mmCIF file of C-alpha atoms in Angstrom:
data_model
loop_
_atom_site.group_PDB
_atom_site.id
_atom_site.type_symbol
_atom_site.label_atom_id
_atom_site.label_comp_id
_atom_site.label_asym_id
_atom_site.label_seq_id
_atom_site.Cartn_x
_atom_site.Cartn_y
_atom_site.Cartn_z
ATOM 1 C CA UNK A 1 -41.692 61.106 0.987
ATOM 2 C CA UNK A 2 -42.175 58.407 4.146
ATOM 3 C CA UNK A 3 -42.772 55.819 1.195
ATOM 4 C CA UNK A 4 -39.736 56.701 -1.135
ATOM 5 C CA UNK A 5 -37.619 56.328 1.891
ATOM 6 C CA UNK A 6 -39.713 53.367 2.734
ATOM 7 C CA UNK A 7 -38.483 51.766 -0.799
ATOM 8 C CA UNK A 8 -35.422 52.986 -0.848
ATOM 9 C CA UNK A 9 -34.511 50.996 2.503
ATOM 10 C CA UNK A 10 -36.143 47.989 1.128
ATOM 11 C CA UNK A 11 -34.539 48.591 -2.123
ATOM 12 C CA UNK A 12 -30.660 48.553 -0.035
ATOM 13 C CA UNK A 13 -31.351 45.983 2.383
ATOM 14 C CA UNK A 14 -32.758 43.535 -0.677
ATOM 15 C CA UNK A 15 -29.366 44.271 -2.772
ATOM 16 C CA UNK A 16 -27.092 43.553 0.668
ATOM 17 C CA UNK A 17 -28.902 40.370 1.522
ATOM 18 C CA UNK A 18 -28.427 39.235 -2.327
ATOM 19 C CA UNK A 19 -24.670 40.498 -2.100
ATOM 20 C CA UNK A 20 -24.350 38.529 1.158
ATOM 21 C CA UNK A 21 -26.169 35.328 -0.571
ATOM 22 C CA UNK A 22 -24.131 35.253 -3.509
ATOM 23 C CA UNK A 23 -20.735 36.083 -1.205
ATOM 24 C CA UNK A 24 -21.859 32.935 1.002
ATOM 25 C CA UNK A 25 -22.803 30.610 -2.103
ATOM 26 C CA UNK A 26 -19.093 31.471 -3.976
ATOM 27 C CA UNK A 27 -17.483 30.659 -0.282
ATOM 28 C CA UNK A 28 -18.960 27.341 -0.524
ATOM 29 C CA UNK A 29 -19.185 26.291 -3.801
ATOM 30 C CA UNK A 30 -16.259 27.743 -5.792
ATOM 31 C CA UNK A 31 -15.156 26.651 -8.528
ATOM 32 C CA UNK A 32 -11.367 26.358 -7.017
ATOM 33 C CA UNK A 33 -12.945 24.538 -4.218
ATOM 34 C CA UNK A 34 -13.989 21.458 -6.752
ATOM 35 C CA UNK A 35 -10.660 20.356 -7.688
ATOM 36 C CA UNK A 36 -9.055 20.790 -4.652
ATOM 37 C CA UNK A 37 -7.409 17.299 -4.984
ATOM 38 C CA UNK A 38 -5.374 15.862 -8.147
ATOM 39 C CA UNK A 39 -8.203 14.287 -10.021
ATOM 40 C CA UNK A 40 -6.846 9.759 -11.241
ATOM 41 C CA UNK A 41 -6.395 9.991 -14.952
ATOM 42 C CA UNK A 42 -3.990 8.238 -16.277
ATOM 43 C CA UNK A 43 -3.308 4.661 -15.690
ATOM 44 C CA UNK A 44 -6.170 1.606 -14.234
ATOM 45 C CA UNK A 45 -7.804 -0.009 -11.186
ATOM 46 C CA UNK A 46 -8.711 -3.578 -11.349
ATOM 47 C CA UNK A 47 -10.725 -5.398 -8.849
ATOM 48 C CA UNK A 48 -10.680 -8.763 -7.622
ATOM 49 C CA UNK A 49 -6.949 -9.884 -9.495
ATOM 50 C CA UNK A 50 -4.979 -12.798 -9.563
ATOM 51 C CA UNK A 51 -1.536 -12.283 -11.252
ATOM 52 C CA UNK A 52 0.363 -15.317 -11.861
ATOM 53 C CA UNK A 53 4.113 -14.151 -13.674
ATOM 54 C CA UNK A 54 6.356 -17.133 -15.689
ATOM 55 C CA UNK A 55 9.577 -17.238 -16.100
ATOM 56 C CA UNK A 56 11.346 -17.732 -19.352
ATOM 57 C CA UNK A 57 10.296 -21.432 -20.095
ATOM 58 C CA UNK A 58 6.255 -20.531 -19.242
ATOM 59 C CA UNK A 59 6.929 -21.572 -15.183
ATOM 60 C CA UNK A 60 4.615 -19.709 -13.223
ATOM 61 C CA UNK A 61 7.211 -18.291 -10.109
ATOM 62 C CA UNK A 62 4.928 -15.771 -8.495
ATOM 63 C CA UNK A 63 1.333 -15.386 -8.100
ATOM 64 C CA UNK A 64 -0.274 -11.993 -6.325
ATOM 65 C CA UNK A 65 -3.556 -12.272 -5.005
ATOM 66 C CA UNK A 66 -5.348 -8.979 -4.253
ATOM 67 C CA UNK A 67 -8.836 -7.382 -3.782
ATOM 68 C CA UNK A 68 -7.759 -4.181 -5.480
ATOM 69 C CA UNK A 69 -4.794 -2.861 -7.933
ATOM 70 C CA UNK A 70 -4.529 0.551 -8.857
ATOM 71 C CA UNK A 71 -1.442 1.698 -11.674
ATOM 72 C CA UNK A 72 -0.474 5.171 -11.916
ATOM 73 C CA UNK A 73 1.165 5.337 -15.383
ATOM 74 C CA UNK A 74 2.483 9.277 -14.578
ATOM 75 C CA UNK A 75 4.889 7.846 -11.577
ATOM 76 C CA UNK A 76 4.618 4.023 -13.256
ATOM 77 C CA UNK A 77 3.984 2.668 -9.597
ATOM 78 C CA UNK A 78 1.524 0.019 -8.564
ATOM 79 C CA UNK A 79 -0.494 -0.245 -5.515
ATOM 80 C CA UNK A 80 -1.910 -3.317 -4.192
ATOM 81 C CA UNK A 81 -4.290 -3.576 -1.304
ATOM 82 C CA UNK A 82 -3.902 -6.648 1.189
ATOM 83 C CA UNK A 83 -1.469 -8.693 -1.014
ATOM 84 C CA UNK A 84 -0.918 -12.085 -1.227
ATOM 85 C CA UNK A 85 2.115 -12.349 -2.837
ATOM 86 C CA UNK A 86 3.335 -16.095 -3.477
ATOM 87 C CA UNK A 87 6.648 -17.089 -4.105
ATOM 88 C CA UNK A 88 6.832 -20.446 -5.846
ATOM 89 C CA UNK A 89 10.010 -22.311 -4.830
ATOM 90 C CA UNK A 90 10.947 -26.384 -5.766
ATOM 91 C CA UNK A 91 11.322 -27.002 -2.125
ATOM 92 C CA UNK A 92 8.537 -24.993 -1.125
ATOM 93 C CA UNK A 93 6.872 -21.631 -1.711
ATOM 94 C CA UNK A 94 7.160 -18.425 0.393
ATOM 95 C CA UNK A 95 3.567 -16.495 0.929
ATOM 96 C CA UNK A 96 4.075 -12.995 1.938
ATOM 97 C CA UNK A 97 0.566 -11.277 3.623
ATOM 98 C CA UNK A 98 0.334 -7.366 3.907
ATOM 99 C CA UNK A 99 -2.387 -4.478 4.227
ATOM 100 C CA UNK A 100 -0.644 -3.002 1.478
ATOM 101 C CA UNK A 101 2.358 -3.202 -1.072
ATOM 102 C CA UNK A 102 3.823 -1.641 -3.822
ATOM 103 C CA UNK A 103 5.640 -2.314 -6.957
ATOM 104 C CA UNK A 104 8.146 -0.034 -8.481
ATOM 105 C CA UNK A 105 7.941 1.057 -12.338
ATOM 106 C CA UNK A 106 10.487 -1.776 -13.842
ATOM 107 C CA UNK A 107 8.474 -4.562 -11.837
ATOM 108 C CA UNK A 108 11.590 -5.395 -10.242
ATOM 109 C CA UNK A 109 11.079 -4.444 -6.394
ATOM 110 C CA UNK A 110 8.036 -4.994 -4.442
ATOM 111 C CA UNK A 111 7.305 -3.301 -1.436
ATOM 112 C CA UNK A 112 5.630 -3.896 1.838
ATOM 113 C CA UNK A 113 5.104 -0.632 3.762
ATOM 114 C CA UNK A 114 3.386 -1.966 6.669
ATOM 115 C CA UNK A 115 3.724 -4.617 8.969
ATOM 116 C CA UNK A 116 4.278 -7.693 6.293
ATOM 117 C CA UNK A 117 4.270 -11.655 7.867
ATOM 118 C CA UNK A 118 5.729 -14.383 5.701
ATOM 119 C CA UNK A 119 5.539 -17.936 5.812
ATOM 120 C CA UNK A 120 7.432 -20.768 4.663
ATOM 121 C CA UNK A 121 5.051 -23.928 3.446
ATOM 122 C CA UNK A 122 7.907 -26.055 3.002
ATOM 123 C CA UNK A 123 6.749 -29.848 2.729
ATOM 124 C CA UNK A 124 9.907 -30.687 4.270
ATOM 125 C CA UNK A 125 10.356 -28.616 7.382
ATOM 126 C CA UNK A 126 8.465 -27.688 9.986
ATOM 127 C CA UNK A 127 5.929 -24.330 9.304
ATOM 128 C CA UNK A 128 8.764 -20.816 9.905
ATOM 129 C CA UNK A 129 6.888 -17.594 10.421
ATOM 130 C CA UNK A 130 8.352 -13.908 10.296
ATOM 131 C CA UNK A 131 7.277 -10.695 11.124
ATOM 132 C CA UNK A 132 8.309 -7.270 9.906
ATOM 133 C CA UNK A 133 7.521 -3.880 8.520
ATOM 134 C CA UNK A 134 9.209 -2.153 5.489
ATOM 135 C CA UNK A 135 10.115 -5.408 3.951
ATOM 136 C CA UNK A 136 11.794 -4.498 -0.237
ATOM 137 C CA UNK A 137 12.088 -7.839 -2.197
ATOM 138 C CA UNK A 138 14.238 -7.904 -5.016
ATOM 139 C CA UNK A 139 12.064 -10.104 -7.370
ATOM 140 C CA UNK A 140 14.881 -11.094 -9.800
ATOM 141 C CA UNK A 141 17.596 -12.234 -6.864
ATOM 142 C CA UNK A 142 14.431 -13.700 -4.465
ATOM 143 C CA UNK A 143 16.184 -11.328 -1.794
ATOM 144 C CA UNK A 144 14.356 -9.459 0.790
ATOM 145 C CA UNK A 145 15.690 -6.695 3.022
ATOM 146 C CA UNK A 146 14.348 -4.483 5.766
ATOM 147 C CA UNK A 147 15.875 -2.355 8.424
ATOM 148 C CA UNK A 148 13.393 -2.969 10.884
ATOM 149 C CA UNK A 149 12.648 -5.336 13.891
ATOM 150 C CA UNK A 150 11.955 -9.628 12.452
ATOM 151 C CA UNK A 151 10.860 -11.492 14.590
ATOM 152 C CA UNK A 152 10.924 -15.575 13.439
ATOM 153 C CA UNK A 153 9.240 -18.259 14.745
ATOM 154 C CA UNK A 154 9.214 -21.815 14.133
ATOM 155 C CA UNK A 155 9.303 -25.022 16.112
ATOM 156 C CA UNK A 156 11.562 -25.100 19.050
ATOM 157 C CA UNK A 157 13.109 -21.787 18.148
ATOM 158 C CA UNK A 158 12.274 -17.750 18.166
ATOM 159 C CA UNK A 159 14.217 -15.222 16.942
ATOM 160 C CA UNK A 160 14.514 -11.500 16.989
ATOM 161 C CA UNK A 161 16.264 -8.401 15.940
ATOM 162 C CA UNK A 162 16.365 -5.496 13.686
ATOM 163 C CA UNK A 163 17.231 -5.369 10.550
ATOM 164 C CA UNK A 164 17.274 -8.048 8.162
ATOM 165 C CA UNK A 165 18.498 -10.282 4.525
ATOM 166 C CA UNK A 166 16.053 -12.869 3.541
ATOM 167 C CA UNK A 167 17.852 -15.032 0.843
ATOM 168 C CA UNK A 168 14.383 -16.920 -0.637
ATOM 169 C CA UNK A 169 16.320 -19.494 -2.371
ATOM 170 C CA UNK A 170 18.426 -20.323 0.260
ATOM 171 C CA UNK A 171 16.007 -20.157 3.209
ATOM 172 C CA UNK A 172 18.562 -18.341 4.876
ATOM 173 C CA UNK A 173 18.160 -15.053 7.138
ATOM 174 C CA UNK A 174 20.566 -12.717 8.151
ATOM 175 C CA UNK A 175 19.715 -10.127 11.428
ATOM 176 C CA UNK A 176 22.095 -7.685 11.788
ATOM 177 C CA UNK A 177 21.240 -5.876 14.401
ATOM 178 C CA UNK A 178 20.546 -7.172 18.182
ATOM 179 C CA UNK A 179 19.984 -10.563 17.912
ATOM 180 C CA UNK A 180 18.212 -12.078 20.551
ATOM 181 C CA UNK A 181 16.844 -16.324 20.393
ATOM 182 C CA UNK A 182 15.322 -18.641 22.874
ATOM 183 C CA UNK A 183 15.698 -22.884 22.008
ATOM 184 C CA UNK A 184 13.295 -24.949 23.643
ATOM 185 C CA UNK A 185 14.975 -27.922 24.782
#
């Protein structure tokens, strides 16, 4: 009777071990568990990309430059990581450099969540830099607004504030909140 017990013990403490190695596998490895994030499936990611868009006589007016571009057709919204947006101009372009940026779903805004310089290369004037976060350009008026702090810089002159209207076209900026310049004389 010793051995029947004997087995019997072995028998119980083999089926709780397996019950504990199958609980411990499941915790692990669930099925739940391998899907826990939204899997990409619809829409594209293209590497290395250079996107040059015309106007309606063929003029190319903006070129991106980008490592990486991913489109998400479900929300229609485009990432790009580090951007070089280019904004071709007949007096001079504008080139905008970011970590990231985003376009909306009718390609008419593009967006610069994080800090965002841009720089005139004007062949006429001296070189103007500007600094800012949050930066929306309209890409159909050449606007850009943001309601954080600018700072611009160019020769002889530095300006800051928060808040800001960037007419491309024009070359003119607007800060509407606290103002503050120094002139070199």
């Amino acid at each position: 009777m010793n051995i029947e017990r004997f087995r019997l013990r072995q028998l119980i403490l083999f089926a709780v071990m397996a019950l504990g190695s199958y609980a411990i596998f499941d915790m692990y490895h669930s099925k739940e568990d391998a899907f826990s994030y939204e899997p990409f499936t619809k829409g594209y990611s293209i590497e290395g990309v250079i996107i040059r868009n015309s106007d309606e006589s063929g003029r190319i007016v903006s070129t991106i430059q980008a490592p990486s571009v991913i489109h998400y057709a479900d929300s229609g919204m485009t990432l790009i990581n580090q951007p070089r947006y280019r904004m071709h101009q007949a007096d001079g372009d504008w080139l905008f450099s970011s970590e990231s940026g985003e376009i909306n779903e009718a390609q008419t805004e593009l967006f610069f969540p994080q800090a965002v310089t841009l720089e005139l290369e004007d062949v006429t004037t001296d070189r103007v830099l500007i600094e800012t976060s949050e930066l929306t350009i309209n890409l159909k008026q050449k606007t850009g607004t943001s309601q954080q702090k600018l700072k611009v810089t160019q020769p002889g002159a530095v300006l800051q504030g928060v808040g800001s209207v960037i007419k491309f076209e024009q070359q003119e900026i607007e800060i509407l909140e606290d103002l503050y310049a120094e002139f070199e004389t």
